[in-house]
PDB file of C-alpha atoms in Angstrom:
ATOM      1  CA  LEU A   1      16.008   5.876  14.921  1.00  0.00           C
ATOM      2  CA  LYS A   2      14.640   9.052  13.366  1.00  0.00           C
ATOM      3  CA  ALA A   3      12.447   8.816  10.273  1.00  0.00           C
ATOM      4  CA  ASP A   4      15.035  10.280   7.905  1.00  0.00           C
ATOM      5  CA  PRO A   5      16.018   8.099   4.897  1.00  0.00           C
ATOM      6  CA  SER A   6      19.328   9.936   4.560  1.00  0.00           C
ATOM      7  CA  LEU A   7      20.438   8.315   7.818  1.00  0.00           C
ATOM      8  CA  ALA A   8      20.015   4.778   6.466  1.00  0.00           C
ATOM      9  CA  GLY A   9      23.632   4.352   5.379  1.00  0.00           C
ATOM     10  CA  ALA A  10      25.170   5.510   8.651  1.00  0.00           C
ATOM     11  CA  PHE A  11      22.698   3.438  10.640  1.00  0.00           C
ATOM     12  CA  THR A  12      23.405   0.293   8.628  1.00  0.00           C
ATOM     13  CA  ALA A  13      27.193   0.653   8.887  1.00  0.00           C
ATOM     14  CA  GLN A  14      27.092   0.486  12.697  1.00  0.00           C
ATOM     15  CA  LEU A  15      25.155  -2.786  12.854  1.00  0.00           C
ATOM     16  CA  SER A  16      26.823  -6.007  13.957  1.00  0.00           C
ATOM     17  CA  ASP A  17      27.108  -9.005  11.653  1.00  0.00           C
ATOM     18  CA  TYR A  18      24.307 -10.700  13.574  1.00  0.00           C
ATOM     19  CA  GLU A  19      22.029  -7.666  13.324  1.00  0.00           C
ATOM     20  CA  LEU A  20      22.553  -7.429   9.579  1.00  0.00           C
ATOM     21  CA  CYS A  21      21.780 -11.131   9.113  1.00  0.00           C
ATOM     22  CA  ARG A  22      18.761 -10.924  11.434  1.00  0.00           C
ATOM     23  CA  LEU A  23      17.284  -8.018   9.467  1.00  0.00           C
ATOM     24  CA  ASN A  24      17.907  -9.851   6.171  1.00  0.00           C
ATOM     25  CA  VAL A  25      15.460 -12.560   7.326  1.00  0.00           C
ATOM     26  CA  CYS A  26      11.731 -11.929   7.694  1.00  0.00           C
ATOM     27  CA  CYS A  27      10.173 -12.452  11.111  1.00  0.00           C
ATOM     28  CA  CYS A  28       7.058 -14.547  10.482  1.00  0.00           C
ATOM     29  CA  ARG A  29       4.791 -16.103  13.094  1.00  0.00           C
ATOM     30  CA  ASP A  30       2.809 -18.148  10.582  1.00  0.00           C
ATOM     31  CA  TRP A  31      -0.423 -16.224  10.971  1.00  0.00           C
ATOM     32  CA  ARG A  32      -0.777 -17.307  14.619  1.00  0.00           C
ATOM     33  CA  MET A  33      -4.009 -16.397  16.390  1.00  0.00           C
ATOM     34  CA  ASP A  34      -2.294 -13.935  18.732  1.00  0.00           C
ATOM     35  CA  GLY A  35      -1.466 -11.580  15.868  1.00  0.00           C
ATOM     36  CA  LYS A  36      -3.434  -9.509  13.391  1.00  0.00           C
ATOM     37  CA  GLY A  37      -2.818 -12.045  10.637  1.00  0.00           C
ATOM     38  CA  GLU A  38       0.000 -10.253   8.849  1.00  0.00           C
ATOM     39  CA  ALA A  39       2.115 -12.409   6.528  1.00  0.00           C
ATOM     40  CA  GLY A  40       5.348 -11.271   8.175  1.00  0.00           C
ATOM     41  CA  PHE A  41       7.218  -8.285   9.510  1.00  0.00           C
ATOM     42  CA  ILE A  42      10.710  -6.854   9.537  1.00  0.00           C
ATOM     43  CA  TYR A  43      12.510  -7.896  12.704  1.00  0.00           C
ATOM     44  CA  SER A  44      12.622  -4.957  15.104  1.00  0.00           C
ATOM     45  CA  LEU A  45      15.944  -4.271  16.795  1.00  0.00           C
ATOM     46  CA  GLU A  46      14.471  -2.843  19.980  1.00  0.00           C
ATOM     47  CA  LYS A  47      17.598  -1.066  21.205  1.00  0.00           C
ATOM     48  CA  TYR A  48      17.449   1.212  18.157  1.00  0.00           C
ATOM     49  CA  GLY A  49      13.744   1.959  18.521  1.00  0.00           C
ATOM     50  CA  MET A  50      12.918   0.462  15.121  1.00  0.00           C
ATOM     51  CA  PRO A  51       9.252   0.954  14.168  1.00  0.00           C
ATOM     52  CA  ASP A  52       6.958  -1.923  13.211  1.00  0.00           C
ATOM     53  CA  PHE A  53       6.828  -2.760   9.514  1.00  0.00           C
ATOM     54  CA  ALA A  54       4.314  -5.536   8.808  1.00  0.00           C
ATOM     55  CA  ALA A  55       3.395  -6.905   5.379  1.00  0.00           C
ATOM     56  CA  ALA A  56       0.298  -8.595   3.948  1.00  0.00           C
ATOM     57  CA  ASP A  57      -1.087  -9.565   0.558  1.00  0.00           C
ATOM     58  CA  GLY A  58      -3.188  -6.767  -0.826  1.00  0.00           C
ATOM     59  CA  ASN A  59      -4.380  -7.071  -4.394  1.00  0.00           C
ATOM     60  CA  ASN A  60      -8.069  -6.987  -3.606  1.00  0.00           C
ATOM     61  CA  GLY A  61      -8.189  -6.148   0.074  1.00  0.00           C
ATOM     62  CA  VAL A  62      -6.059  -6.314   3.211  1.00  0.00           C
ATOM     63  CA  ASN A  63      -5.372  -9.990   3.914  1.00  0.00           C
ATOM     64  CA  ILE A  64      -5.546 -10.020   7.708  1.00  0.00           C
ATOM     65  CA  LYS A  65      -7.862 -11.533  10.329  1.00  0.00           C
ATOM     66  CA  LYS A  66     -10.265  -8.631  10.296  1.00  0.00           C
ATOM     67  CA  HIS A  67     -13.250  -7.797   8.136  1.00  0.00           C
ATOM     68  CA  ASN A  68     -12.392  -5.280   5.443  1.00  0.00           C
ATOM     69  CA  ILE A  69     -13.666  -4.187   2.062  1.00  0.00           C
ATOM     70  CA  GLY A  70     -13.306  -6.830  -0.644  1.00  0.00           C
ATOM     71  CA  MET A  71     -12.544  -5.094  -3.922  1.00  0.00           C
ATOM     72  CA  PRO A  72     -13.119  -6.573  -7.413  1.00  0.00           C
ATOM     73  CA  SER A  73     -10.440  -8.919  -8.729  1.00  0.00           C
ATOM     74  CA  SER A  74      -7.483  -7.398 -10.521  1.00  0.00           C
ATOM     75  CA  THR A  75      -8.724  -9.023 -13.744  1.00  0.00           C
ATOM     76  CA  MET A  76     -12.040  -7.197 -13.481  1.00  0.00           C
ATOM     77  CA  VAL A  77     -10.365  -3.896 -12.617  1.00  0.00           C
ATOM     78  CA  SER A  78      -8.060  -4.318 -15.593  1.00  0.00           C
ATOM     79  CA  ALA A  79     -10.965  -5.102 -17.919  1.00  0.00           C
ATOM     80  CA  THR A  80     -12.322  -1.594 -17.339  1.00  0.00           C
ATOM     81  CA  PHE A  81      -9.190   0.019 -18.877  1.00  0.00           C
ATOM     82  CA  ASP A  82      -9.851   2.757 -16.294  1.00  0.00           C
ATOM     83  CA  LYS A  83      -6.629   4.060 -14.740  1.00  0.00           C
ATOM     84  CA  GLU A  84      -8.496   6.336 -12.356  1.00  0.00           C
ATOM     85  CA  LEU A  85     -10.522   3.380 -11.084  1.00  0.00           C
ATOM     86  CA  ALA A  86      -7.348   1.337 -10.492  1.00  0.00           C
ATOM     87  CA  TYR A  87      -5.926   4.282  -8.551  1.00  0.00           C
ATOM     88  CA  LYS A  88      -9.079   4.589  -6.411  1.00  0.00           C
ATOM     89  CA  VAL A  89      -9.059   0.851  -5.673  1.00  0.00           C
ATOM     90  CA  GLY A  90      -5.478   1.223  -4.497  1.00  0.00           C
ATOM     91  CA  ARG A  91      -6.388   4.131  -2.223  1.00  0.00           C
ATOM     92  CA  VAL A  92      -9.326   2.316  -0.608  1.00  0.00           C
ATOM     93  CA  ILE A  93      -7.194  -0.751   0.145  1.00  0.00           C
ATOM     94  CA  ALA A  94      -4.333   1.429   1.411  1.00  0.00           C
ATOM     95  CA  GLU A  95      -6.578   3.386   3.770  1.00  0.00           C
ATOM     96  CA  GLU A  96      -7.604   0.157   5.495  1.00  0.00           C
ATOM     97  CA  ALA A  97      -4.017  -1.093   5.459  1.00  0.00           C
ATOM     98  CA  ALA A  98      -2.826   2.119   7.085  1.00  0.00           C
ATOM     99  CA  GLU A  99      -5.416   1.763   9.853  1.00  0.00           C
ATOM    100  CA  ASN A 100      -3.863  -1.608  10.674  1.00  0.00           C
ATOM    101  CA  ASN A 101      -0.209  -0.568  10.163  1.00  0.00           C
ATOM    102  CA  ILE A 102       0.156  -2.928   7.186  1.00  0.00           C
ATOM    103  CA  ARG A 103       2.190  -2.651   3.963  1.00  0.00           C
ATOM    104  CA  LEU A 104       1.076  -4.613   0.901  1.00  0.00           C
ATOM    105  CA  GLY A 105       1.197  -4.924  -2.851  1.00  0.00           C
ATOM    106  CA  PRO A 106      -0.204  -6.125  -6.164  1.00  0.00           C
ATOM    107  CA  ALA A 107       0.825  -9.190  -8.141  1.00  0.00           C
ATOM    108  CA  MET A 108       0.940  -8.579 -11.875  1.00  0.00           C
ATOM    109  CA  ASN A 109       2.157 -11.747 -13.507  1.00  0.00           C
ATOM    110  CA  LEU A 110       0.707 -12.276 -16.965  1.00  0.00           C
ATOM    111  CA  HIS A 111      -2.266 -14.500 -17.795  1.00  0.00           C
ATOM    112  CA  ARG A 112      -0.488 -17.132 -19.844  1.00  0.00           C
ATOM    113  CA  ASN A 113      -3.112 -19.836 -19.358  1.00  0.00           C
ATOM    114  CA  PRO A 114      -6.787 -19.493 -18.333  1.00  0.00           C
ATOM    115  CA  LEU A 115      -6.385 -22.476 -15.988  1.00  0.00           C
ATOM    116  CA  ASN A 116      -3.841 -20.719 -13.771  1.00  0.00           C
ATOM    117  CA  GLY A 117      -5.378 -20.819 -10.308  1.00  0.00           C
ATOM    118  CA  ARG A 118      -4.102 -17.366  -9.306  1.00  0.00           C
ATOM    119  CA  ASN A 119      -5.228 -15.433 -12.375  1.00  0.00           C
ATOM    120  CA  ALA A 120      -7.670 -13.411 -10.267  1.00  0.00           C
ATOM    121  CA  GLU A 121      -4.658 -11.803  -8.571  1.00  0.00           C
ATOM    122  CA  TYR A 122      -3.104 -10.777 -11.866  1.00  0.00           C
ATOM    123  CA  PHE A 123      -4.239  -7.990 -14.139  1.00  0.00           C
ATOM    124  CA  SER A 124      -4.095  -9.072 -17.758  1.00  0.00           C
ATOM    125  CA  GLU A 125      -2.544 -11.204 -20.479  1.00  0.00           C
ATOM    126  CA  ASP A 126      -1.351  -7.977 -22.098  1.00  0.00           C
ATOM    127  CA  PRO A 127       1.882  -6.545 -20.673  1.00  0.00           C
ATOM    128  CA  VAL A 128       1.012  -2.902 -21.417  1.00  0.00           C
ATOM    129  CA  LEU A 129      -2.426  -3.137 -19.789  1.00  0.00           C
ATOM    130  CA  ALA A 130      -1.079  -5.134 -16.813  1.00  0.00           C
ATOM    131  CA  GLY A 131       1.734  -2.675 -16.167  1.00  0.00           C
ATOM    132  CA  THR A 132      -0.493   0.370 -16.540  1.00  0.00           C
ATOM    133  CA  MET A 133      -3.231  -0.808 -14.208  1.00  0.00           C
ATOM    134  CA  ALA A 134      -0.808  -2.221 -11.614  1.00  0.00           C
ATOM    135  CA  GLY A 135       1.176   1.004 -11.709  1.00  0.00           C
ATOM    136  CA  TRP A 136      -1.882   3.137 -11.029  1.00  0.00           C
ATOM    137  CA  GLN A 137      -3.107   0.827  -8.264  1.00  0.00           C
ATOM    138  CA  ASN A 138       0.328   0.971  -6.665  1.00  0.00           C
ATOM    139  CA  LYS A 139       0.260   4.763  -6.941  1.00  0.00           C
ATOM    140  CA  GLY A 140      -3.023   4.668  -5.026  1.00  0.00           C
ATOM    141  CA  PHE A 141      -1.309   2.657  -2.290  1.00  0.00           C
ATOM    142  CA  GLN A 142       1.713   4.862  -1.979  1.00  0.00           C
ATOM    143  CA  ASP A 143      -0.088   8.197  -2.237  1.00  0.00           C
ATOM    144  CA  CYS A 144      -1.772   7.088   1.008  1.00  0.00           C
ATOM    145  CA  GLY A 145       1.621   6.426   2.583  1.00  0.00           C
ATOM    146  CA  VAL A 146       1.427   2.634   2.301  1.00  0.00           C
ATOM    147  CA  ALA A 147       4.438   0.864   0.784  1.00  0.00           C
ATOM    148  CA  GLY A 148       3.567  -1.204  -2.270  1.00  0.00           C
ATOM    149  CA  CYS A 149       5.230  -4.407  -3.438  1.00  0.00           C
ATOM    150  CA  ILE A 150       5.023  -5.421  -7.093  1.00  0.00           C
ATOM    151  CA  LYS A 151       5.553  -9.111  -7.823  1.00  0.00           C
ATOM    152  CA  HIS A 152       6.760 -11.667  -8.971  1.00  0.00           C
ATOM    153  CA  ILE A 153       9.718 -10.782 -11.160  1.00  0.00           C
ATOM    154  CA  ALA A 154      10.246 -12.353 -13.668  1.00  0.00           C
ATOM    155  CA  ALA A 155       8.305 -14.693 -15.987  1.00  0.00           C
ATOM    156  CA  ASN A 156       6.618 -16.359 -13.006  1.00  0.00           C
ATOM    157  CA  ASN A 157       3.254 -17.072 -14.578  1.00  0.00           C
ATOM    158  CA  CYS A 158       2.107 -20.531 -13.498  1.00  0.00           C
ATOM    159  CA  GLU A 159       1.298 -22.290 -10.243  1.00  0.00           C
ATOM    160  CA  ALA A 160       2.192 -25.859 -11.227  1.00  0.00           C
ATOM    161  CA  LEU A 161       5.628 -26.760  -9.803  1.00  0.00           C
ATOM    162  CA  ARG A 162       6.141 -23.056  -9.231  1.00  0.00           C
ATOM    163  CA  LYS A 163       9.270 -23.536  -7.110  1.00  0.00           C
ATOM    164  CA  ARG A 164      10.861 -25.739  -9.744  1.00  0.00           C
ATOM    165  CA  SER A 165       9.588 -24.322 -13.032  1.00  0.00           C
ATOM    166  CA  HIS A 166      12.164 -23.051 -15.483  1.00  0.00           C
ATOM    167  CA  SER A 167      11.318 -20.256 -17.908  1.00  0.00           C
ATOM    168  CA  ILE A 168      13.582 -20.334 -20.955  1.00  0.00           C
ATOM    169  CA  MET A 169      13.237 -17.578 -23.532  1.00  0.00           C
ATOM    170  CA  SER A 170      15.086 -15.118 -25.733  1.00  0.00           C
ATOM    171  CA  GLU A 171      16.112 -11.725 -24.378  1.00  0.00           C
ATOM    172  CA  ARG A 172      13.645 -10.054 -26.727  1.00  0.00           C
ATOM    173  CA  THR A 173      10.765 -12.173 -25.390  1.00  0.00           C
ATOM    174  CA  LEU A 174      11.810 -11.463 -21.816  1.00  0.00           C
ATOM    175  CA  ARG A 175      12.018  -7.724 -22.336  1.00  0.00           C
ATOM    176  CA  GLU A 176       9.028  -7.180 -24.625  1.00  0.00           C
ATOM    177  CA  ILE A 177       6.581  -9.433 -22.767  1.00  0.00           C
ATOM    178  CA  TYR A 178       7.644 -10.396 -19.241  1.00  0.00           C
ATOM    179  CA  LEU A 179       9.640  -7.377 -18.075  1.00  0.00           C
ATOM    180  CA  LYS A 180       7.426  -4.878 -19.875  1.00  0.00           C
ATOM    181  CA  PRO A 181       4.726  -4.750 -17.138  1.00  0.00           C
ATOM    182  CA  PHE A 182       7.360  -3.925 -14.515  1.00  0.00           C
ATOM    183  CA  MET A 183       8.931  -1.238 -16.684  1.00  0.00           C
ATOM    184  CA  ILE A 184       5.555   0.426 -17.280  1.00  0.00           C
ATOM    185  CA  ALA A 185       4.420   0.149 -13.655  1.00  0.00           C
ATOM    186  CA  PHE A 186       7.720   1.607 -12.418  1.00  0.00           C
ATOM    187  CA  SER A 187       7.364   4.566 -14.788  1.00  0.00           C
ATOM    188  CA  ILE A 188       3.985   5.383 -13.202  1.00  0.00           C
ATOM    189  CA  GLU A 189       4.968   4.866  -9.562  1.00  0.00           C
ATOM    190  CA  MET A 190       8.207   3.352  -8.313  1.00  0.00           C
ATOM    191  CA  PRO A 191       7.229   0.658  -5.803  1.00  0.00           C
ATOM    192  CA  ALA A 192       8.733   0.517  -2.343  1.00  0.00           C
ATOM    193  CA  THR A 193       9.500  -3.179  -2.710  1.00  0.00           C
ATOM    194  CA  VAL A 194       9.664  -5.907  -5.353  1.00  0.00           C
ATOM    195  CA  MET A 195       9.199  -9.638  -4.833  1.00  0.00           C
ATOM    196  CA  THR A 196      11.125 -12.161  -6.899  1.00  0.00           C
ATOM    197  CA  GLY A 197       9.538 -15.217  -8.502  1.00  0.00           C
ATOM    198  CA  TYR A 198      10.075 -18.799  -7.376  1.00  0.00           C
ATOM    199  CA  ASN A 199      11.027 -19.874 -10.867  1.00  0.00           C
ATOM    200  CA  ALA A 200      14.347 -20.174 -12.610  1.00  0.00           C
ATOM    201  CA  LEU A 201      14.860 -17.940 -15.633  1.00  0.00           C
ATOM    202  CA  ASN A 202      17.339 -18.897 -18.339  1.00  0.00           C
ATOM    203  CA  GLY A 203      19.403 -21.082 -16.039  1.00  0.00           C
ATOM    204  CA  CYS A 204      19.218 -19.196 -12.725  1.00  0.00           C
ATOM    205  CA  PHE A 205      16.626 -18.880  -9.984  1.00  0.00           C
ATOM    206  CA  CYS A 206      15.271 -15.321 -10.052  1.00  0.00           C
ATOM    207  CA  ASP A 207      16.142 -14.736  -6.405  1.00  0.00           C
ATOM    208  CA  GLU A 208      19.752 -15.804  -7.051  1.00  0.00           C
ATOM    209  CA  ASP A 209      20.099 -13.716 -10.220  1.00  0.00           C
ATOM    210  CA  SER A 210      22.388 -10.729  -9.673  1.00  0.00           C
ATOM    211  CA  ASP A 211      21.995  -9.666 -13.323  1.00  0.00           C
ATOM    212  CA  LEU A 212      18.230  -9.449 -12.810  1.00  0.00           C
ATOM    213  CA  ILE A 213      18.319  -7.663  -9.447  1.00  0.00           C
ATOM    214  CA  HIS A 214      21.438  -5.485  -9.668  1.00  0.00           C
ATOM    215  CA  GLY A 215      21.498  -5.127 -13.438  1.00  0.00           C
ATOM    216  CA  ILE A 216      17.937  -4.886 -14.729  1.00  0.00           C
ATOM    217  CA  LEU A 217      16.015  -3.824 -11.620  1.00  0.00           C
ATOM    218  CA  ARG A 218      18.449  -1.344 -10.120  1.00  0.00           C
ATOM    219  CA  GLU A 219      20.680  -0.112 -12.945  1.00  0.00           C
ATOM    220  CA  GLU A 220      18.218  -0.172 -15.852  1.00  0.00           C
ATOM    221  CA  MET A 221      14.880   0.458 -14.130  1.00  0.00           C
ATOM    222  CA  GLY A 222      16.210   2.677 -11.352  1.00  0.00           C
ATOM    223  CA  PHE A 223      14.572   0.667  -8.575  1.00  0.00           C
ATOM    224  CA  ASP A 224      15.742   1.960  -5.176  1.00  0.00           C
ATOM    225  CA  GLY A 225      13.562   0.023  -2.728  1.00  0.00           C
ATOM    226  CA  PHE A 226      14.249  -3.391  -1.259  1.00  0.00           C
ATOM    227  CA  VAL A 227      13.875  -6.793  -2.889  1.00  0.00           C
ATOM    228  CA  MET A 228      12.164  -9.668  -1.071  1.00  0.00           C
ATOM    229  CA  SER A 229      11.943 -13.344  -1.927  1.00  0.00           C
ATOM    230  CA  ASP A 230       8.675 -15.198  -2.316  1.00  0.00           C
ATOM    231  CA  TRP A 231       7.544 -17.288   0.645  1.00  0.00           C
ATOM    232  CA  ASN A 232       9.823 -20.267   1.360  1.00  0.00           C
ATOM    233  CA  SER A 233      11.923 -19.675  -1.749  1.00  0.00           C
ATOM    234  CA  TYR A 234      14.852 -21.051   0.217  1.00  0.00           C
ATOM    235  CA  ASP A 235      13.303 -24.512  -0.200  1.00  0.00           C
ATOM    236  CA  THR A 236      14.916 -24.548  -3.631  1.00  0.00           C
ATOM    237  CA  SER A 237      17.207 -21.491  -3.723  1.00  0.00           C
ATOM    238  CA  ASP A 238      20.449 -21.073  -1.790  1.00  0.00           C
ATOM    239  CA  MET A 239      20.108 -18.469   0.967  1.00  0.00           C
ATOM    240  CA  CYS A 240      23.650 -17.149   0.643  1.00  0.00           C
ATOM    241  CA  ALA A 241      23.267 -16.842  -3.126  1.00  0.00           C
ATOM    242  CA  MET A 242      20.029 -14.901  -2.629  1.00  0.00           C
ATOM    243  CA  VAL A 243      21.721 -12.440  -0.263  1.00  0.00           C
ATOM    244  CA  ASN A 244      24.637 -11.953  -2.663  1.00  0.00           C
ATOM    245  CA  ALA A 245      22.202 -11.349  -5.516  1.00  0.00           C
ATOM    246  CA  GLY A 246      20.682  -8.441  -3.605  1.00  0.00           C
ATOM    247  CA  VAL A 247      17.647  -9.928  -1.828  1.00  0.00           C
ATOM    248  CA  SER A 248      17.154  -7.821   1.306  1.00  0.00           C
ATOM    249  CA  TRP A 249      14.405  -9.887   2.916  1.00  0.00           C
ATOM    250  CA  LEU A 250      14.248 -13.700   2.925  1.00  0.00           C
ATOM    251  CA  THR A 251      10.688 -14.810   3.657  1.00  0.00           C
ATOM    252  CA  PRO A 252       8.933 -16.105   5.668  1.00  0.00           C
ATOM    253  CA  GLY A 253      11.732 -16.788   8.162  1.00  0.00           C
ATOM    254  CA  SER A 254      10.582 -16.911  11.787  1.00  0.00           C
ATOM    255  CA  ASP A 255      10.991 -15.155  15.110  1.00  0.00           C
ATOM    256  CA  SER A 256      13.814 -17.589  15.905  1.00  0.00           C
ATOM    257  CA  ASP A 257      17.343 -17.616  14.439  1.00  0.00           C
ATOM    258  CA  GLU A 258      16.771 -20.787  12.404  1.00  0.00           C
ATOM    259  CA  ARG A 259      17.304 -18.983   9.091  1.00  0.00           C
ATOM    260  CA  VAL A 260      19.670 -16.365  10.488  1.00  0.00           C
ATOM    261  CA  LEU A 261      22.463 -18.709  11.578  1.00  0.00           C
ATOM    262  CA  PRO A 262      23.103 -20.058   8.033  1.00  0.00           C
ATOM    263  CA  LEU A 263      23.730 -16.469   6.895  1.00  0.00           C
ATOM    264  CA  LEU A 264      26.135 -15.845   9.774  1.00  0.00           C
ATOM    265  CA  GLU A 265      27.969 -19.058   8.903  1.00  0.00           C
ATOM    266  CA  GLY A 266      28.024 -18.029   5.234  1.00  0.00           C
ATOM    267  CA  LEU A 267      29.481 -14.655   6.186  1.00  0.00           C
ATOM    268  CA  LYS A 268      32.242 -16.289   8.249  1.00  0.00           C
ATOM    269  CA  ALA A 269      32.991 -18.746   5.454  1.00  0.00           C
ATOM    270  CA  GLY A 270      33.254 -16.004   2.836  1.00  0.00           C
ATOM    271  CA  LYS A 271      30.110 -17.056   0.958  1.00  0.00           C
ATOM    272  CA  ILE A 272      28.523 -13.675   1.748  1.00  0.00           C
ATOM    273  CA  THR A 273      30.285 -10.332   1.942  1.00  0.00           C
ATOM    274  CA  ARG A 274      29.636  -7.816   4.708  1.00  0.00           C
ATOM    275  CA  GLU A 275      29.462  -5.166   1.972  1.00  0.00           C
ATOM    276  CA  GLN A 276      26.532  -6.926   0.282  1.00  0.00           C
ATOM    277  CA  LEU A 277      24.706  -7.398   3.580  1.00  0.00           C
ATOM    278  CA  GLU A 278      25.086  -3.714   4.360  1.00  0.00           C
ATOM    279  CA  GLU A 279      23.749  -2.796   0.913  1.00  0.00           C
ATOM    280  CA  ASN A 280      20.733  -5.089   1.331  1.00  0.00           C
ATOM    281  CA  ILE A 281      19.868  -3.671   4.743  1.00  0.00           C
ATOM    282  CA  TYR A 282      20.494  -0.108   3.573  1.00  0.00           C
ATOM    283  CA  PHE A 283      17.634  -0.469   1.078  1.00  0.00           C
ATOM    284  CA  LEU A 284      15.491  -2.116   3.763  1.00  0.00           C
ATOM    285  CA  ILE A 285      16.077   0.623   6.345  1.00  0.00           C
ATOM    286  CA  LYS A 286      15.647   3.409   3.794  1.00  0.00           C
ATOM    287  CA  THR A 287      12.247   2.011   2.841  1.00  0.00           C
ATOM    288  CA  ILE A 288      11.136   1.679   6.466  1.00  0.00           C
ATOM    289  CA  LEU A 289      12.092   5.286   7.171  1.00  0.00           C
ATOM    290  CA  LYS A 290      10.221   6.494   4.120  1.00  0.00           C
ATOM    291  CA  TYR A 291       6.962   4.776   5.072  1.00  0.00           C
ATOM    292  CA  VAL A 292       6.726   4.986   8.863  1.00  0.00           C
TER     293      VAL A 292
END
């Protein structure tokens, strides 16, 4: 497989149903001691010579089993209002990620409550500041050739019952507060990947929401990378619905076919279309080819 994104469509069209379903599921080994500590990686179809594409958390450093530079929290970086600093932080993290063949990305959910246990990962309570600083940090990643992932879209701003929380709001609130950081960050540097939130939003889980993924992300914002679910989202979301909504990578999956077989069964039963699977994997393959 040559590193040419224009070949992604032709490559995807030749894949078998099993290969499409296998690629649509992350290959995670649960941070076992025999690995580098990556969160997961795209399953490699060896007969096509697919390159490795491993992912890790990366807001403030490369989250693997190896000493690396710990950068200030995203909150502290954001408090400087210094776009150049955010960019430099991104570059430093990306340089270490590149040395370890890792892709990563910043979380930029809003600070809705000071008691949120993951606030250190997020940039600000202000959508303009959060989007600006996350965008420049992501630009630092990607200028070093490391794919960034911005997360967790949308309105996923609390840890309590995060897989069952339900965010209900007007369209104006959604667009002016919760989607605004993504819109601003995308205008600075389009990320390679986006991760959906665990939560439901106005009656639909984000990773099952075609209007959010196909409509807002792709058609309105022009996003052309691949969409991944948050870890173990399939505990509460339906896997076939996630695939049909445009999620290209169901995480964490495993190196077995435990989560692949339900997709194959869904395809045979008409719950998933081959066309949608091909589209999902097209975005996945195109991103791999761009960043290998």
